[in-house]
PDB file of C-alpha atoms in Angstrom:
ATOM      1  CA  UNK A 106      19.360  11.858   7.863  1.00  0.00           C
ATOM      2  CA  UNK A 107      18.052  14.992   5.771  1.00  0.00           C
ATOM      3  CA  UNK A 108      15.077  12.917   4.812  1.00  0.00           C
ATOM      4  CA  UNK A 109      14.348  12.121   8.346  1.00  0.00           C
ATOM      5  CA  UNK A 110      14.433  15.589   9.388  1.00  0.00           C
ATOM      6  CA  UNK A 111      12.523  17.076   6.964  1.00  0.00           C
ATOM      7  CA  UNK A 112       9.642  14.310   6.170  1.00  0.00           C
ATOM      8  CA  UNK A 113       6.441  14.254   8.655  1.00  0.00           C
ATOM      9  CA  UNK A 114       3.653  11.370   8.611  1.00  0.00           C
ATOM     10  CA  UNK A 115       1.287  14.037   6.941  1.00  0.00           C
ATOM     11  CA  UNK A 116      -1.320  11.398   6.167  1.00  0.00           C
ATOM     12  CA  UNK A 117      -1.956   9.124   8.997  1.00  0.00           C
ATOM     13  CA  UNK A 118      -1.326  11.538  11.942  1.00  0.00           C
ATOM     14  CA  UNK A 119      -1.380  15.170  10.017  1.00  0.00           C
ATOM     15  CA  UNK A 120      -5.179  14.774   8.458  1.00  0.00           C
ATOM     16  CA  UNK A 121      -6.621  13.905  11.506  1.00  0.00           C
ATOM     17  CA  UNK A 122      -4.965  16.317  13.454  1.00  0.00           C
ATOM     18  CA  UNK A 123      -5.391  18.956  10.822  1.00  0.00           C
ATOM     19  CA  UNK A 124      -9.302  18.322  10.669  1.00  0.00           C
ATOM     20  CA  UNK A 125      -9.526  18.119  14.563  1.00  0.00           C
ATOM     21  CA  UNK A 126      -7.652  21.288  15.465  1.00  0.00           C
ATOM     22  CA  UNK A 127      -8.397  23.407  12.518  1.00  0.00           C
ATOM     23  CA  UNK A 128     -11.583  22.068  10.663  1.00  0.00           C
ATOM     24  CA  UNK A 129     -11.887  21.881   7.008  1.00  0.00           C
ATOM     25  CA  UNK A 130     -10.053  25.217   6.380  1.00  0.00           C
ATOM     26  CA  UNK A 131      -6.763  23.659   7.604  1.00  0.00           C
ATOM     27  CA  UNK A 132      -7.812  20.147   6.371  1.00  0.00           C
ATOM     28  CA  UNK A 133      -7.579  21.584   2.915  1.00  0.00           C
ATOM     29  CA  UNK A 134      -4.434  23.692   3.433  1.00  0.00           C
ATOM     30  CA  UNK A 135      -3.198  20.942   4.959  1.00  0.00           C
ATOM     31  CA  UNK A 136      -3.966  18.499   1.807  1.00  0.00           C
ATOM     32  CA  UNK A 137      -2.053  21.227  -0.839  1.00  0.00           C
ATOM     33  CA  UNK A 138       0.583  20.212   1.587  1.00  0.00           C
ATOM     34  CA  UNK A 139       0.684  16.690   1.649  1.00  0.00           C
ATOM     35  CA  UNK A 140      -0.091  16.504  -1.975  1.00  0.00           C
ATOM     36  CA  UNK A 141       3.109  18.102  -2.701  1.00  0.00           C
ATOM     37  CA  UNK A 142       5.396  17.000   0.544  1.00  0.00           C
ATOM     38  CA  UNK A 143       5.747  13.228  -0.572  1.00  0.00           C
ATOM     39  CA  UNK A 144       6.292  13.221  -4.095  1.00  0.00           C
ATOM     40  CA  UNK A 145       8.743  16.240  -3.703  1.00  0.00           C
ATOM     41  CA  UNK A 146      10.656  15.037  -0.501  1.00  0.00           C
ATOM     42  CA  UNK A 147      10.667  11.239  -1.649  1.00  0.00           C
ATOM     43  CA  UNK A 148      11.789  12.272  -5.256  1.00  0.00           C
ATOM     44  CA  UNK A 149      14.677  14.696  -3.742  1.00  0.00           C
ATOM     45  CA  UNK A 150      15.561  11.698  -1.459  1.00  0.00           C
ATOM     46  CA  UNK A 151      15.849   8.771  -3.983  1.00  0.00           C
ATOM     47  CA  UNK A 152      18.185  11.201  -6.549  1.00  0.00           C
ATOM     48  CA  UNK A 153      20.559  12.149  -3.725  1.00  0.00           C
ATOM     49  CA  UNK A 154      20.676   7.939  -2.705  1.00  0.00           C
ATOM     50  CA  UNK A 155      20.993   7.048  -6.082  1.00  0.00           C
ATOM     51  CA  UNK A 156      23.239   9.694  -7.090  1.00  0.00           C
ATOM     52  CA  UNK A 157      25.447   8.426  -4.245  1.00  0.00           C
ATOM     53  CA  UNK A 158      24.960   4.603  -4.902  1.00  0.00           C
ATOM     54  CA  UNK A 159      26.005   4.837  -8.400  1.00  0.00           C
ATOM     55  CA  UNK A 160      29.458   5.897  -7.267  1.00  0.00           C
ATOM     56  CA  UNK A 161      31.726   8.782  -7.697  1.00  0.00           C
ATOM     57  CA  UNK A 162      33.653   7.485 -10.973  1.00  0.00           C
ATOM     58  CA  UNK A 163      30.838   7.545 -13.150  1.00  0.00           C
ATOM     59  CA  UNK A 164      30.092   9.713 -15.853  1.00  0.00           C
ATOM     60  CA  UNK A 165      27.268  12.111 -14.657  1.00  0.00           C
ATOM     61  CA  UNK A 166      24.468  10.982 -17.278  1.00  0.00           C
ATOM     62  CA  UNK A 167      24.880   7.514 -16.343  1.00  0.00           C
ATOM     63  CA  UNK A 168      24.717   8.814 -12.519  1.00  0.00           C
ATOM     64  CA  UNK A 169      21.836  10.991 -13.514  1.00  0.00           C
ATOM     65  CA  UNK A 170      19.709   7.986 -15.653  1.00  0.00           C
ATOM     66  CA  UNK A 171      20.307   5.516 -12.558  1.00  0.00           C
ATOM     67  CA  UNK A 172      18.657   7.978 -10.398  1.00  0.00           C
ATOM     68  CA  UNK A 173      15.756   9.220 -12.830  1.00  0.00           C
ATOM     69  CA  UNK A 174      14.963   5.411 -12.895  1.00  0.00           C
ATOM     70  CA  UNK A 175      14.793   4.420  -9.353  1.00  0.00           C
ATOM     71  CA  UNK A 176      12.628   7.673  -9.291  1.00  0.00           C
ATOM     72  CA  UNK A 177      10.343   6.451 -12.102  1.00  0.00           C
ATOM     73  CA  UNK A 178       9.849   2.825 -10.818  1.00  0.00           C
ATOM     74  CA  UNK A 179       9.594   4.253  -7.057  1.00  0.00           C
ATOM     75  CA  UNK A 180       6.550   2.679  -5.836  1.00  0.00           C
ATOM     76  CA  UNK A 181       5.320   5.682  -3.472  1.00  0.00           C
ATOM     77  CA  UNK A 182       6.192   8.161  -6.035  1.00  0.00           C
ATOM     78  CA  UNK A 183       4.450   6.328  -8.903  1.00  0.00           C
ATOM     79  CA  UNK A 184       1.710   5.824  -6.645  1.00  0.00           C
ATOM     80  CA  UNK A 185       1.176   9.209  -5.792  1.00  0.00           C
ATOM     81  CA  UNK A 186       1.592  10.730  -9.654  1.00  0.00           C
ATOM     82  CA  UNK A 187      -0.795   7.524 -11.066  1.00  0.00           C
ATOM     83  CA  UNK A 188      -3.373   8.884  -8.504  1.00  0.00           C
ATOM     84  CA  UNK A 189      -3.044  12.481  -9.267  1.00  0.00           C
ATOM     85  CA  UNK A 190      -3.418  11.618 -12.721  1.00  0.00           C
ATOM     86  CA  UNK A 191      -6.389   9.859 -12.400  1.00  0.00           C
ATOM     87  CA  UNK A 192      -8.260  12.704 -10.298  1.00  0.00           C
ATOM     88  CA  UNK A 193      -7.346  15.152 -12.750  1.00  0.00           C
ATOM     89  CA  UNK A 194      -8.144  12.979 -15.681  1.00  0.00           C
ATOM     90  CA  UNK A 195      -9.788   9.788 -15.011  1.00  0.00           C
ATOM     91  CA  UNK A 196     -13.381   9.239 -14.986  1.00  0.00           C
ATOM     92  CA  UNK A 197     -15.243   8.745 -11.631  1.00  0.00           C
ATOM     93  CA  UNK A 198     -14.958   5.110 -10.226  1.00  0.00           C
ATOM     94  CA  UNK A 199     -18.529   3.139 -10.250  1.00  0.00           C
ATOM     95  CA  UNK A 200     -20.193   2.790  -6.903  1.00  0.00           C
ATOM     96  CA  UNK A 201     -19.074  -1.097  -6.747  1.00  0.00           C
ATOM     97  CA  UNK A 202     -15.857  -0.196  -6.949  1.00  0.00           C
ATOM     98  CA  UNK A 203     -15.615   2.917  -5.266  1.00  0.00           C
ATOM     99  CA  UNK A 204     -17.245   1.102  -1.966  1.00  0.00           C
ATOM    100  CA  UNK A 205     -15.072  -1.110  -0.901  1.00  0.00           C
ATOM    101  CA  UNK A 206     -12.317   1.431  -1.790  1.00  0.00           C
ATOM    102  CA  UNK A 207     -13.961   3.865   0.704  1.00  0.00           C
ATOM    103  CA  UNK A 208     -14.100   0.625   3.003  1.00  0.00           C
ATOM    104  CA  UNK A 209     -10.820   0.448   3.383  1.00  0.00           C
ATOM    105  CA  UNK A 210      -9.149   4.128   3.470  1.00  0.00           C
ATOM    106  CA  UNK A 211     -11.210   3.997   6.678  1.00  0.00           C
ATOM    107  CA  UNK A 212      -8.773   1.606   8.276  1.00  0.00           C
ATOM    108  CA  UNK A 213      -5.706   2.222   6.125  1.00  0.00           C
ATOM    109  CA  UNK A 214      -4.217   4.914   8.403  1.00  0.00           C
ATOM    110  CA  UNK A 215      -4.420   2.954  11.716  1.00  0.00           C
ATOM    111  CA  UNK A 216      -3.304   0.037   9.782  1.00  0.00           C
ATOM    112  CA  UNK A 217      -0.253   1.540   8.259  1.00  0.00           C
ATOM    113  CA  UNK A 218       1.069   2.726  11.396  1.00  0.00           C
ATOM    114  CA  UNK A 219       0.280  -0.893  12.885  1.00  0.00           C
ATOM    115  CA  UNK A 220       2.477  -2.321  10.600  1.00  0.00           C
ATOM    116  CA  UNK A 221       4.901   0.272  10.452  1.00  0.00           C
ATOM    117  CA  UNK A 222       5.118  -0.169  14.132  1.00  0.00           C
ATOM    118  CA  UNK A 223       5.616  -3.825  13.754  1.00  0.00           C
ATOM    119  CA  UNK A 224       8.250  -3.105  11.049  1.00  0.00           C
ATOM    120  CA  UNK A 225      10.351  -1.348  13.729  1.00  0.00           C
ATOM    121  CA  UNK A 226      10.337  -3.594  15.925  1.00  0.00           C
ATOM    122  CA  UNK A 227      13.223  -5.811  14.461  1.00  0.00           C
ATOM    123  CA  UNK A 228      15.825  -2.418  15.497  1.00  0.00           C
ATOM    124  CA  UNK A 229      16.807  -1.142  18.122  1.00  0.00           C
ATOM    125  CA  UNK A 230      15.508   1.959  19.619  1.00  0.00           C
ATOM    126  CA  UNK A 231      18.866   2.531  21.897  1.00  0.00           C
ATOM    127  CA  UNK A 232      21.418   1.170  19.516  1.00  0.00           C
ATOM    128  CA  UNK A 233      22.215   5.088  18.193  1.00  0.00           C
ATOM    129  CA  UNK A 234      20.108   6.754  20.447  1.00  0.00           C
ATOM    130  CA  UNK A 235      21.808  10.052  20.431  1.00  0.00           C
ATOM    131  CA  UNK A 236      21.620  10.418  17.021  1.00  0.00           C
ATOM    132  CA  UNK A 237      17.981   9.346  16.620  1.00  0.00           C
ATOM    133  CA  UNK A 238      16.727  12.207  19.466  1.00  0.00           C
ATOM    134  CA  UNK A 239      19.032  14.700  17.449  1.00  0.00           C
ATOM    135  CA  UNK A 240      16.851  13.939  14.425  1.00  0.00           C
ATOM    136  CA  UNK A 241      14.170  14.172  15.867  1.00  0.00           C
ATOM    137  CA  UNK A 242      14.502  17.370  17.684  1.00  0.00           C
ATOM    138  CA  UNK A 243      15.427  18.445  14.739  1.00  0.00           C
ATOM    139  CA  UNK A 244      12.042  17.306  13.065  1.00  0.00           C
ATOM    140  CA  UNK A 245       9.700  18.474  15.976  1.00  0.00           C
ATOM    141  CA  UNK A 246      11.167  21.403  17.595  1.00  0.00           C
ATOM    142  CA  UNK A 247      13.678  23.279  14.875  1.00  0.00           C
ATOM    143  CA  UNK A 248      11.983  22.410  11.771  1.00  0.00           C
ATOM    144  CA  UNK A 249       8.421  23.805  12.952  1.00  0.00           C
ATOM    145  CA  UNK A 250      10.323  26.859  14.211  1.00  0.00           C
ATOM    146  CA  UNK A 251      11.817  27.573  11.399  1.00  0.00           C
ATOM    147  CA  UNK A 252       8.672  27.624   8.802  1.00  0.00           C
ATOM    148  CA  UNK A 253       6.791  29.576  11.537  1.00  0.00           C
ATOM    149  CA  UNK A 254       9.414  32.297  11.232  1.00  0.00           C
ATOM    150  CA  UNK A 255       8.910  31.601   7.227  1.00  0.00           C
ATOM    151  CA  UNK A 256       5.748  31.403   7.048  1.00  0.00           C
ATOM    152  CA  UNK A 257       4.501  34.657   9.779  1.00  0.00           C
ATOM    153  CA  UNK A 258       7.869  37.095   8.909  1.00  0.00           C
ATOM    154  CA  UNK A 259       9.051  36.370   5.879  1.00  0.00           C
ATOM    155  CA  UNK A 260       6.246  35.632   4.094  1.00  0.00           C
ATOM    156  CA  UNK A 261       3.500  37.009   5.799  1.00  0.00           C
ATOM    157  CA  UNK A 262       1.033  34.105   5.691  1.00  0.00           C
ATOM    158  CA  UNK A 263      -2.990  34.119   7.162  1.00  0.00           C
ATOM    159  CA  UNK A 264      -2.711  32.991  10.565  1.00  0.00           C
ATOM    160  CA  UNK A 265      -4.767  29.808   8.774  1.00  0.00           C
ATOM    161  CA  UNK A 266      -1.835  29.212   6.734  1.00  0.00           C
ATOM    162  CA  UNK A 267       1.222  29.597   9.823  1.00  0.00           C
ATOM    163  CA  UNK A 268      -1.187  27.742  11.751  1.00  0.00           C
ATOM    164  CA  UNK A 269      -1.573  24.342   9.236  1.00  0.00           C
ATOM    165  CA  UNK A 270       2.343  25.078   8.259  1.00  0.00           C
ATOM    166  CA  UNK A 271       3.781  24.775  11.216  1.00  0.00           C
ATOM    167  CA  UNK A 272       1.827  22.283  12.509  1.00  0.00           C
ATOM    168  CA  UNK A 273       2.621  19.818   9.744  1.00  0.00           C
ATOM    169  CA  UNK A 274       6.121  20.674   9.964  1.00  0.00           C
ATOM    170  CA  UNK A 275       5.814  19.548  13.551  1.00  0.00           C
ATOM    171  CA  UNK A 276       4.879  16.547  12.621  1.00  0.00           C
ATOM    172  CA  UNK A 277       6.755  13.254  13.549  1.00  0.00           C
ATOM    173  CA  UNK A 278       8.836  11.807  11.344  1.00  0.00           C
ATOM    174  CA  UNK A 279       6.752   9.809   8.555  1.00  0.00           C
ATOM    175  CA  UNK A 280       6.955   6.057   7.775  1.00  0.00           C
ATOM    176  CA  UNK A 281       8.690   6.939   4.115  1.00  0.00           C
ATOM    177  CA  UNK A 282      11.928   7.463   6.084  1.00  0.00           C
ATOM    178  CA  UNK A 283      11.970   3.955   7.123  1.00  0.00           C
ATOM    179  CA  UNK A 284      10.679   2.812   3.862  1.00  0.00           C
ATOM    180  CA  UNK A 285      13.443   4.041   1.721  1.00  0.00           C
ATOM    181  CA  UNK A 286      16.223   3.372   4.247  1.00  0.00           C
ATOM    182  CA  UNK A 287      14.826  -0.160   4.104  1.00  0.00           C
ATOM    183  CA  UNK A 288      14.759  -0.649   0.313  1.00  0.00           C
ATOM    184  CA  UNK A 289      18.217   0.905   0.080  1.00  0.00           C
ATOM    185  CA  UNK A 290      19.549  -1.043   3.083  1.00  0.00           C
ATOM    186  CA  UNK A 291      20.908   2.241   4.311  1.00  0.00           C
ATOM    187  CA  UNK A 292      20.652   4.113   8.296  1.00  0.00           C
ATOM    188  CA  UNK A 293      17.668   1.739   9.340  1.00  0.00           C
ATOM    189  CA  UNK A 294      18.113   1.297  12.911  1.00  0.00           C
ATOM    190  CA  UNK A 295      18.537   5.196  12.951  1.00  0.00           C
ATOM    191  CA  UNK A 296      15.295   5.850  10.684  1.00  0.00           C
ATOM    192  CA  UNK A 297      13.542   3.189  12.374  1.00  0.00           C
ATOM    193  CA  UNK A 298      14.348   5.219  15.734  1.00  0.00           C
ATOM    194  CA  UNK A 299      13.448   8.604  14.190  1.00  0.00           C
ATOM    195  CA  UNK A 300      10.304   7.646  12.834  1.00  0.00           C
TER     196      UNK A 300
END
């Protein structure tokens, strides 16, 4: 529930929106962002699951281990660190390879949301319907409000900065929510609603 108040779809809805309303100045405050909202948020998400899964008898290292190595072989999170490694440290990618790359993170966006949309469709929507719109005022109205009194009074950001803050924290909830509430078989038809 934390996870699905607190995570937005940063990538396929947030770049666009961040390019389109506030051009590349909020495109690339807006990419420090998502560069540090999924691994953060998904890593914070799979400890407290795992930590819970492994049960409140066990000995705290074996807790802790369980949970450090759902984290490590977490495909979005491994995903996300292999790629920052490689742009920090890997060589450029040849043309032939790079092109068909660039082929496809052209439709990758629309299709993730196609088939996260088609993913959903097995739930729902009404089955906990009270507690999906609570999340998800929670996600688009309080959550936005809240870093825009952060980021403007507290800690007294460029109006560039509240502006690509608040607006990803506006964001809807993202497709992770669903994806981890999947793998662990845990609050789907509520993510699936959320997101």
């Amino acid at each position: 529930a934390g996870f699905a108040c607190c995570f937005g779809n940063t990538v396929q809805i947030g770049i666009p929106l961040a390019f389109a309303a506030l051009g590349p100045e909020g495109l690339a405050g807006h990419t420090l962002i998502v560069a540090a909202h999924a691994i953060y948020l998904m890593t914070a998400a799979t400890l407290v699951v795992e930590w819970g899964r492994s049960g409140g008898n066990g000995r705290v290292l074996n807790r802790l281990g369980a949970a450090l190595r759902a984290i490590a072989f977490n495909p979005v999170i491994l995903s996300i660190a292999l790629g920052l490694a490689w742009s920090e440290a890997g060589p450029d990618l040849p043309r032939a390879v790079s092109l068909p790359i660039d082929a496809v993170a052209y439709i990758a966006g629309p299709a993730a949301l196609f088939v996260a949309g088609a993913a959903l469709t097995q739930f729902r929507i009404g089955s906990r319907l009270r507690e999906s719109l609570i999340l998800a005022a929670i996600k688009i109205i309080a959550l936005p409000a809240v870093v825009w009194v952060l980021a403007a009074h507290v800690f007294n950001l460029s109006p560039m900065e509240i502006a690509v803050a608040t607006i990803a924290a506006g964001l809807p909830t993202g497709n992770n929510v669903f994806i981890l509430a999947q793998r662990y078989r845990l609050y789907e038809d509520v993510a699936a609603s959320a997101t």
